[in-house]
Amino acid sequence: MRAARIPFTPYLLILPAIVLVFVVALYPMAYALHLSVHTSELMTTGAFVGLANYRALLSDPGTLWSFAASVIFVAGSVGLAILFGLSLALLLNEKVRFRTAFRASILVPWIVSQVVAAMVWRWLLNADYGPVASGLLNLGLPRLDPLSEPRLAMWVLILANVWRSVAFPMVLLLAALQGIPENLYRAARVDGIPWSMTFRHITLPMLRPTLLVCVVILSLSDFNIVALPLVLTGGGPLDATDLASLRLYREAFSDYQIGTASALAILLFLVNAVLTAAYLRSMRART
Amino acid sequence: MAQIELRNVGLRYGEQTVLSGLTLNVEEGEFLTLLGPSGCGKSTTLNLIAGLLEPTSGEVLIDGRPMAGVAPRDRRVAMVFQDYALYPHMTVYENLSFPLRAIKLSESAIRDKIAGVAQALAITALLERLPKALSGGQRQRVALGRALVRDPGVFLMDEPLSNLDARLRVAMRAELKRLHQQLCTTMVYVTHDQAEAMTLSDRIAVLRDGVLQQVGTPREIYQRPVNQFVAGFIGSLGMNFLTCHLEQDPTGTFLRQDTFALRVPASVAQRLVQQGGDFVVGLRPEHVVIGEGVDVDLRANVEVVEYLGSETLIHLRVGDTVLVGKAPAETLIVPGQHVGACIAHASACIFDAANGGLLATDTDGT
Ligand SMILES: Nc1ncnc2c1ncn2[C@@H]1O[C@H](COP(=O)(O)OP(=O)(O)OP(=O)(O)O)[C@@H](O)[C@H]1O
Ligand SMILES: [Mg+2]
């Protein structure tokens, strides 16, 4: 009797976890897949239409631009966040003064909500009463309204996002820097290796696994970002910052096009899946 | 080749003094070992010579040139670190070539140089491997190789053998000795293993808590340790210490504790009487020979018997101390037995019980 009961116990124990994963992850995904092949009629699921939603999406230049905008946004955000994050980590790894206060001040943007961050940037860059615009005016420079300038809006969005997320690569890279054995640098100094060579041939290779992890995690979160662009630019001006994630949000929650939104969600999911696979690979390479 | 001079060197971290008043000369081509317990400042001394640290007082000279403000790379020193500090993401070849690429040597010159060093160290077959795919002994040879390719004036080695198992350590010890004889490069070697220091060095400098205790050849340090600390640190078993008081009777002067007595020659006796107080007699285990015979100096109970194969160590109870002596391997002594022991009087050291300083070694009467 006892022997027969044992095989069930492990399954019983992981049952809650399985149920949870099913309820919050697998079921919604399957449901989204289901929705994406049906029409949507005001909060109810309509008729089966096969891949029509996908076809409509992919033949709409707006969607294609959304994905292009997302790629520009992610590439710019991730590149700059890692560049600044690495610079800050290198700086903080030295024994600079006010190190703790400095580190805390960089962490602040990370913990404020995206909505608050967006509001702060809107206020900063407001053409009529924002400090940046009035500062420029006082210097005799022309009025600046980057948020209504299609070419500048994307840069503002990227900068705001970098400002918000730079703490993440900084913290990770700082930890990685501190994990590099001090003796490697001592050996390099005794051997007369110049600073630039030390950085290129010792520091960067030692940081490589962490850099990879940063790239993938930041890309994942930037691809799915909604609140920051929604509040900061709303996708405008003239769709200049209409990211795929933002478009998905709009299709679903302001246009109630649940079918198209679901199809878009599935496409985004594929991008995420690729990034996650890359993440898992980089983690494996690390060990 | 280079000659190194430390003049009254001190180093402090805030309130904490790590080294003080260290004066030491390393001659050209000499193999000098810094020996001492953990935390006594050995690595610190090495870092001061390499220029990785600057002294807070005193100065370091290499070939007579003051080194204050001279960068490590300009000191012509090569260092082997305790953990080898091999670059983990570079192959052995890349590790060896890295210092050479920094001085912009041509690729073909680098290749020739590495080929030569790799041959000498028998690591030619390992050149394409990463450090993590090497054994401890192989890593150690690669670390040595990285120092060798640079033709430095001085080798600094920080406990390079401490990560190896006992057998490999003995093999690498001989290897190092051979290498030094071949290159004749000045060598400053750090270890806390007295056997390594004894076998490798031309001279040994013993450090304790950042203060130099004694510098001398292994023989000098073994036979005439300047104080109880050095005496206890050198020698695989350390020295036996017996606290004794001075006793004079018509037959002569003795240092006595319980059943133990050491006859002191007249010349020494006079100084000890003048000094007064208690004394510590130091005896190495090999100078306490267990066995019966006509000239037995001491009889005592056996507490512990340690069979070593080549010989047997016998722990004797003498008053409130334990005296370790040696007996031939084949003796059949058991704990509890009452045995006799012969003391090699001529080899005993007499220390001041108050400060541990050496007062006399019995023979020389100084
Ligand atoms: N950066 C530092 N700040 C304060 N104290 C330090 C610092 N570096 C070393 N010390 C102290 O200096 C003393 C000597 O250190 P050192 O590394 O020279 O010892 P060591 O003789 O090499 O010991 P070991 O055999 O364990 O390597 C130690 O007591 C250590 O705590
Ligand atoms: Mg050390």
JSON list of N, CA and C in Angstrom, two decimals, chain A residues 115-152:
[
{"chain": "A", "resi": 115, "resn": "VAL", "atom": "N", "xyz": [4.84, 55.46, -15.36]},
{"chain": "A", "resi": 115, "resn": "VAL", "atom": "CA", "xyz": [3.92, 56.59, -15.55]},
{"chain": "A", "resi": 115, "resn": "VAL", "atom": "C", "xyz": [4.53, 57.85, -14.94]},
{"chain": "A", "resi": 116, "resn": "VAL", "atom": "N", "xyz": [5.05, 57.72, -13.72]},
{"chain": "A", "resi": 116, "resn": "VAL", "atom": "CA", "xyz": [5.65, 58.88, -13.06]},
{"chain": "A", "resi": 116, "resn": "VAL", "atom": "C", "xyz": [6.86, 59.36, -13.88]},
{"chain": "A", "resi": 117, "resn": "ALA", "atom": "N", "xyz": [7.68, 58.42, -14.34]},
{"chain": "A", "resi": 117, "resn": "ALA", "atom": "CA", "xyz": [8.85, 58.80, -15.14]},
{"chain": "A", "resi": 117, "resn": "ALA", "atom": "C", "xyz": [8.41, 59.57, -16.37]},
{"chain": "A", "resi": 118, "resn": "ALA", "atom": "N", "xyz": [7.37, 59.09, -17.03]},
{"chain": "A", "resi": 118, "resn": "ALA", "atom": "CA", "xyz": [6.89, 59.76, -18.24]},
{"chain": "A", "resi": 118, "resn": "ALA", "atom": "C", "xyz": [6.39, 61.17, -17.92]},
{"chain": "A", "resi": 119, "resn": "MET", "atom": "N", "xyz": [5.66, 61.30, -16.81]},
{"chain": "A", "resi": 119, "resn": "MET", "atom": "CA", "xyz": [5.15, 62.62, -16.41]},
{"chain": "A", "resi": 119, "resn": "MET", "atom": "C", "xyz": [6.30, 63.58, -16.17]},
{"chain": "A", "resi": 120, "resn": "VAL", "atom": "N", "xyz": [7.33, 63.08, -15.47]},
{"chain": "A", "resi": 120, "resn": "VAL", "atom": "CA", "xyz": [8.48, 63.93, -15.18]},
{"chain": "A", "resi": 120, "resn": "VAL", "atom": "C", "xyz": [9.11, 64.44, -16.48]},
{"chain": "A", "resi": 121, "resn": "TRP", "atom": "N", "xyz": [9.28, 63.53, -17.43]},
{"chain": "A", "resi": 121, "resn": "TRP", "atom": "CA", "xyz": [9.90, 63.93, -18.69]},
{"chain": "A", "resi": 121, "resn": "TRP", "atom": "C", "xyz": [9.01, 64.87, -19.50]},
{"chain": "A", "resi": 122, "resn": "ARG", "atom": "N", "xyz": [7.70, 64.63, -19.46]},
{"chain": "A", "resi": 122, "resn": "ARG", "atom": "CA", "xyz": [6.78, 65.54, -20.16]},
{"chain": "A", "resi": 122, "resn": "ARG", "atom": "C", "xyz": [6.91, 66.95, -19.62]},
{"chain": "A", "resi": 123, "resn": "TRP", "atom": "N", "xyz": [6.98, 67.01, -18.29]},
{"chain": "A", "resi": 123, "resn": "TRP", "atom": "CA", "xyz": [7.09, 68.33, -17.66]},
{"chain": "A", "resi": 123, "resn": "TRP", "atom": "C", "xyz": [8.44, 68.97, -18.02]},
{"chain": "A", "resi": 124, "resn": "LEU", "atom": "N", "xyz": [9.52, 68.17, -17.91]},
{"chain": "A", "resi": 124, "resn": "LEU", "atom": "CA", "xyz": [10.86, 68.70, -18.21]},
{"chain": "A", "resi": 124, "resn": "LEU", "atom": "C", "xyz": [10.93, 69.27, -19.62]},
{"chain": "A", "resi": 125, "resn": "LEU", "atom": "N", "xyz": [10.28, 68.57, -20.57]},
{"chain": "A", "resi": 125, "resn": "LEU", "atom": "CA", "xyz": [10.45, 68.93, -21.98]},
{"chain": "A", "resi": 125, "resn": "LEU", "atom": "C", "xyz": [9.29, 69.75, -22.52]},
{"chain": "A", "resi": 126, "resn": "ASN", "atom": "N", "xyz": [8.36, 70.10, -21.63]},
{"chain": "A", "resi": 126, "resn": "ASN", "atom": "CA", "xyz": [7.21, 70.86, -22.11]},
{"chain": "A", "resi": 126, "resn": "ASN", "atom": "C", "xyz": [7.66, 72.17, -22.75]},
{"chain": "A", "resi": 127, "resn": "ALA", "atom": "N", "xyz": [7.13, 72.45, -23.95]},
{"chain": "A", "resi": 127, "resn": "ALA", "atom": "CA", "xyz": [7.62, 73.60, -24.71]},
{"chain": "A", "resi": 127, "resn": "ALA", "atom": "C", "xyz": [7.22, 74.92, -24.07]},
{"chain": "A", "resi": 128, "resn": "ASP", "atom": "N", "xyz": [6.14, 74.93, -23.28]},
{"chain": "A", "resi": 128, "resn": "ASP", "atom": "CA", "xyz": [5.66, 76.21, -22.76]},
{"chain": "A", "resi": 128, "resn": "ASP", "atom": "C", "xyz": [6.19, 76.53, -21.37]},
{"chain": "A", "resi": 129, "resn": "TYR", "atom": "N", "xyz": [6.19, 75.53, -20.48]},
{"chain": "A", "resi": 129, "resn": "TYR", "atom": "CA", "xyz": [6.63, 75.84, -19.12]},
{"chain": "A", "resi": 129, "resn": "TYR", "atom": "C", "xyz": [7.75, 74.91, -18.63]},
{"chain": "A", "resi": 130, "resn": "GLY", "atom": "N", "xyz": [8.22, 73.99, -19.46]},
{"chain": "A", "resi": 130, "resn": "GLY", "atom": "CA", "xyz": [9.27, 73.06, -19.03]},
{"chain": "A", "resi": 130, "resn": "GLY", "atom": "C", "xyz": [10.61, 73.76, -18.84]},
{"chain": "A", "resi": 131, "resn": "PRO", "atom": "N", "xyz": [11.40, 73.32, -17.88]},
{"chain": "A", "resi": 131, "resn": "PRO", "atom": "CA", "xyz": [12.69, 73.96, -17.60]},
{"chain": "A", "resi": 131, "resn": "PRO", "atom": "C", "xyz": [13.67, 73.89, -18.78]},
{"chain": "A", "resi": 132, "resn": "VAL", "atom": "N", "xyz": [13.62, 72.82, -19.55]},
{"chain": "A", "resi": 132, "resn": "VAL", "atom": "CA", "xyz": [14.57, 72.70, -20.67]},
{"chain": "A", "resi": 132, "resn": "VAL", "atom": "C", "xyz": [14.28, 73.77, -21.71]},
{"chain": "A", "resi": 133, "resn": "ALA", "atom": "N", "xyz": [13.00, 73.87, -22.10]},
{"chain": "A", "resi": 133, "resn": "ALA", "atom": "CA", "xyz": [12.64, 74.85, -23.14]},
{"chain": "A", "resi": 133, "resn": "ALA", "atom": "C", "xyz": [12.92, 76.27, -22.66]},
{"chain": "A", "resi": 134, "resn": "SER", "atom": "N", "xyz": [12.52, 76.58, -21.40]},
{"chain": "A", "resi": 134, "resn": "SER", "atom": "CA", "xyz": [12.74, 77.95, -20.94]},
{"chain": "A", "resi": 134, "resn": "SER", "atom": "C", "xyz": [14.23, 78.23, -20.78]},
{"chain": "A", "resi": 135, "resn": "GLY", "atom": "N", "xyz": [14.99, 77.22, -20.40]},
{"chain": "A", "resi": 135, "resn": "GLY", "atom": "CA", "xyz": [16.44, 77.39, -20.31]},
{"chain": "A", "resi": 135, "resn": "GLY", "atom": "C", "xyz": [17.03, 77.75, -21.66]},
{"chain": "A", "resi": 136, "resn": "LEU", "atom": "N", "xyz": [16.58, 77.02, -22.69]},
{"chain": "A", "resi": 136, "resn": "LEU", "atom": "CA", "xyz": [17.08, 77.29, -24.03]},
{"chain": "A", "resi": 136, "resn": "LEU", "atom": "C", "xyz": [16.67, 78.69, -24.50]},
{"chain": "A", "resi": 137, "resn": "LEU", "atom": "N", "xyz": [15.41, 79.06, -24.17]},
{"chain": "A", "resi": 137, "resn": "LEU", "atom": "CA", "xyz": [14.93, 80.38, -24.55]},
{"chain": "A", "resi": 137, "resn": "LEU", "atom": "C", "xyz": [15.78, 81.47, -23.90]},
{"chain": "A", "resi": 138, "resn": "ASN", "atom": "N", "xyz": [16.07, 81.24, -22.59]},
{"chain": "A", "resi": 138, "resn": "ASN", "atom": "CA", "xyz": [16.88, 82.23, -21.88]},
{"chain": "A", "resi": 138, "resn": "ASN", "atom": "C", "xyz": [18.27, 82.37, -22.50]},
{"chain": "A", "resi": 139, "resn": "LEU", "atom": "N", "xyz": [18.76, 81.30, -23.08]},
{"chain": "A", "resi": 139, "resn": "LEU", "atom": "CA", "xyz": [20.07, 81.38, -23.73]},
{"chain": "A", "resi": 139, "resn": "LEU", "atom": "C", "xyz": [19.97, 81.98, -25.12]},
{"chain": "A", "resi": 140, "resn": "GLY", "atom": "N", "xyz": [18.77, 82.36, -25.50]},
{"chain": "A", "resi": 140, "resn": "GLY", "atom": "CA", "xyz": [18.60, 82.98, -26.81]},
{"chain": "A", "resi": 140, "resn": "GLY", "atom": "C", "xyz": [18.44, 81.96, -27.93]},
{"chain": "A", "resi": 141, "resn": "LEU", "atom": "N", "xyz": [18.21, 80.71, -27.56]},
{"chain": "A", "resi": 141, "resn": "LEU", "atom": "CA", "xyz": [18.05, 79.68, -28.58]},
{"chain": "A", "resi": 141, "resn": "LEU", "atom": "C", "xyz": [16.58, 79.53, -28.94]},
{"chain": "A", "resi": 142, "resn": "PRO", "atom": "N", "xyz": [16.27, 78.93, -30.09]},
{"chain": "A", "resi": 142, "resn": "PRO", "atom": "CA", "xyz": [14.87, 78.83, -30.50]},
{"chain": "A", "resi": 142, "resn": "PRO", "atom": "C", "xyz": [14.05, 77.92, -29.59]},
{"chain": "A", "resi": 143, "resn": "ARG", "atom": "N", "xyz": [12.78, 78.07, -29.63]},
{"chain": "A", "resi": 143, "resn": "ARG", "atom": "CA", "xyz": [11.85, 77.29, -28.83]},
{"chain": "A", "resi": 143, "resn": "ARG", "atom": "C", "xyz": [11.97, 75.81, -29.23]},
{"chain": "A", "resi": 144, "resn": "LEU", "atom": "N", "xyz": [12.07, 74.96, -28.21]},
{"chain": "A", "resi": 144, "resn": "LEU", "atom": "CA", "xyz": [12.24, 73.53, -28.50]},
{"chain": "A", "resi": 144, "resn": "LEU", "atom": "C", "xyz": [11.02, 72.77, -28.02]},
{"chain": "A", "resi": 145, "resn": "ASP", "atom": "N", "xyz": [10.44, 71.99, -28.92]},
{"chain": "A", "resi": 145, "resn": "ASP", "atom": "CA", "xyz": [9.29, 71.17, -28.53]},
{"chain": "A", "resi": 145, "resn": "ASP", "atom": "C", "xyz": [9.49, 69.75, -29.07]},
{"chain": "A", "resi": 146, "resn": "PRO", "atom": "N", "xyz": [10.41, 69.01, -28.47]},
{"chain": "A", "resi": 146, "resn": "PRO", "atom": "CA", "xyz": [10.80, 67.72, -29.04]},
{"chain": "A", "resi": 146, "resn": "PRO", "atom": "C", "xyz": [9.64, 66.74, -29.11]},
{"chain": "A", "resi": 147, "resn": "LEU", "atom": "N", "xyz": [8.68, 66.85, -28.19]},
{"chain": "A", "resi": 147, "resn": "LEU", "atom": "CA", "xyz": [7.62, 65.85, -28.17]},
{"chain": "A", "resi": 147, "resn": "LEU", "atom": "C", "xyz": [6.62, 66.03, -29.30]},
{"chain": "A", "resi": 148, "resn": "SER", "atom": "N", "xyz": [6.65, 67.17, -29.95]},
{"chain": "A", "resi": 148, "resn": "SER", "atom": "CA", "xyz": [5.75, 67.30, -31.10]},
{"chain": "A", "resi": 148, "resn": "SER", "atom": "C", "xyz": [6.55, 67.34, -32.40]},
{"chain": "A", "resi": 149, "resn": "GLU", "atom": "N", "xyz": [7.76, 66.95, -32.32]},
{"chain": "A", "resi": 149, "resn": "GLU", "atom": "CA", "xyz": [8.65, 66.90, -33.49]},
{"chain": "A", "resi": 149, "resn": "GLU", "atom": "C", "xyz": [8.88, 65.42, -33.84]},
{"chain": "A", "resi": 150, "resn": "PRO", "atom": "N", "xyz": [8.29, 64.93, -34.93]},
{"chain": "A", "resi": 150, "resn": "PRO", "atom": "CA", "xyz": [8.38, 63.48, -35.21]},
{"chain": "A", "resi": 150, "resn": "PRO", "atom": "C", "xyz": [9.80, 62.93, -35.17]},
{"chain": "A", "resi": 151, "resn": "ARG", "atom": "N", "xyz": [10.76, 63.72, -35.63]},
{"chain": "A", "resi": 151, "resn": "ARG", "atom": "CA", "xyz": [12.12, 63.17, -35.67]},
{"chain": "A", "resi": 151, "resn": "ARG", "atom": "C", "xyz": [12.77, 63.11, -34.29]},
{"chain": "A", "resi": 152, "resn": "LEU", "atom": "N", "xyz": [12.33, 64.00, -33.40]},
{"chain": "A", "resi": 152, "resn": "LEU", "atom": "CA", "xyz": [12.95, 64.04, -32.06]},
{"chain": "A", "resi": 152, "resn": "LEU", "atom": "C", "xyz": [12.22, 63.16, -31.05]}
]
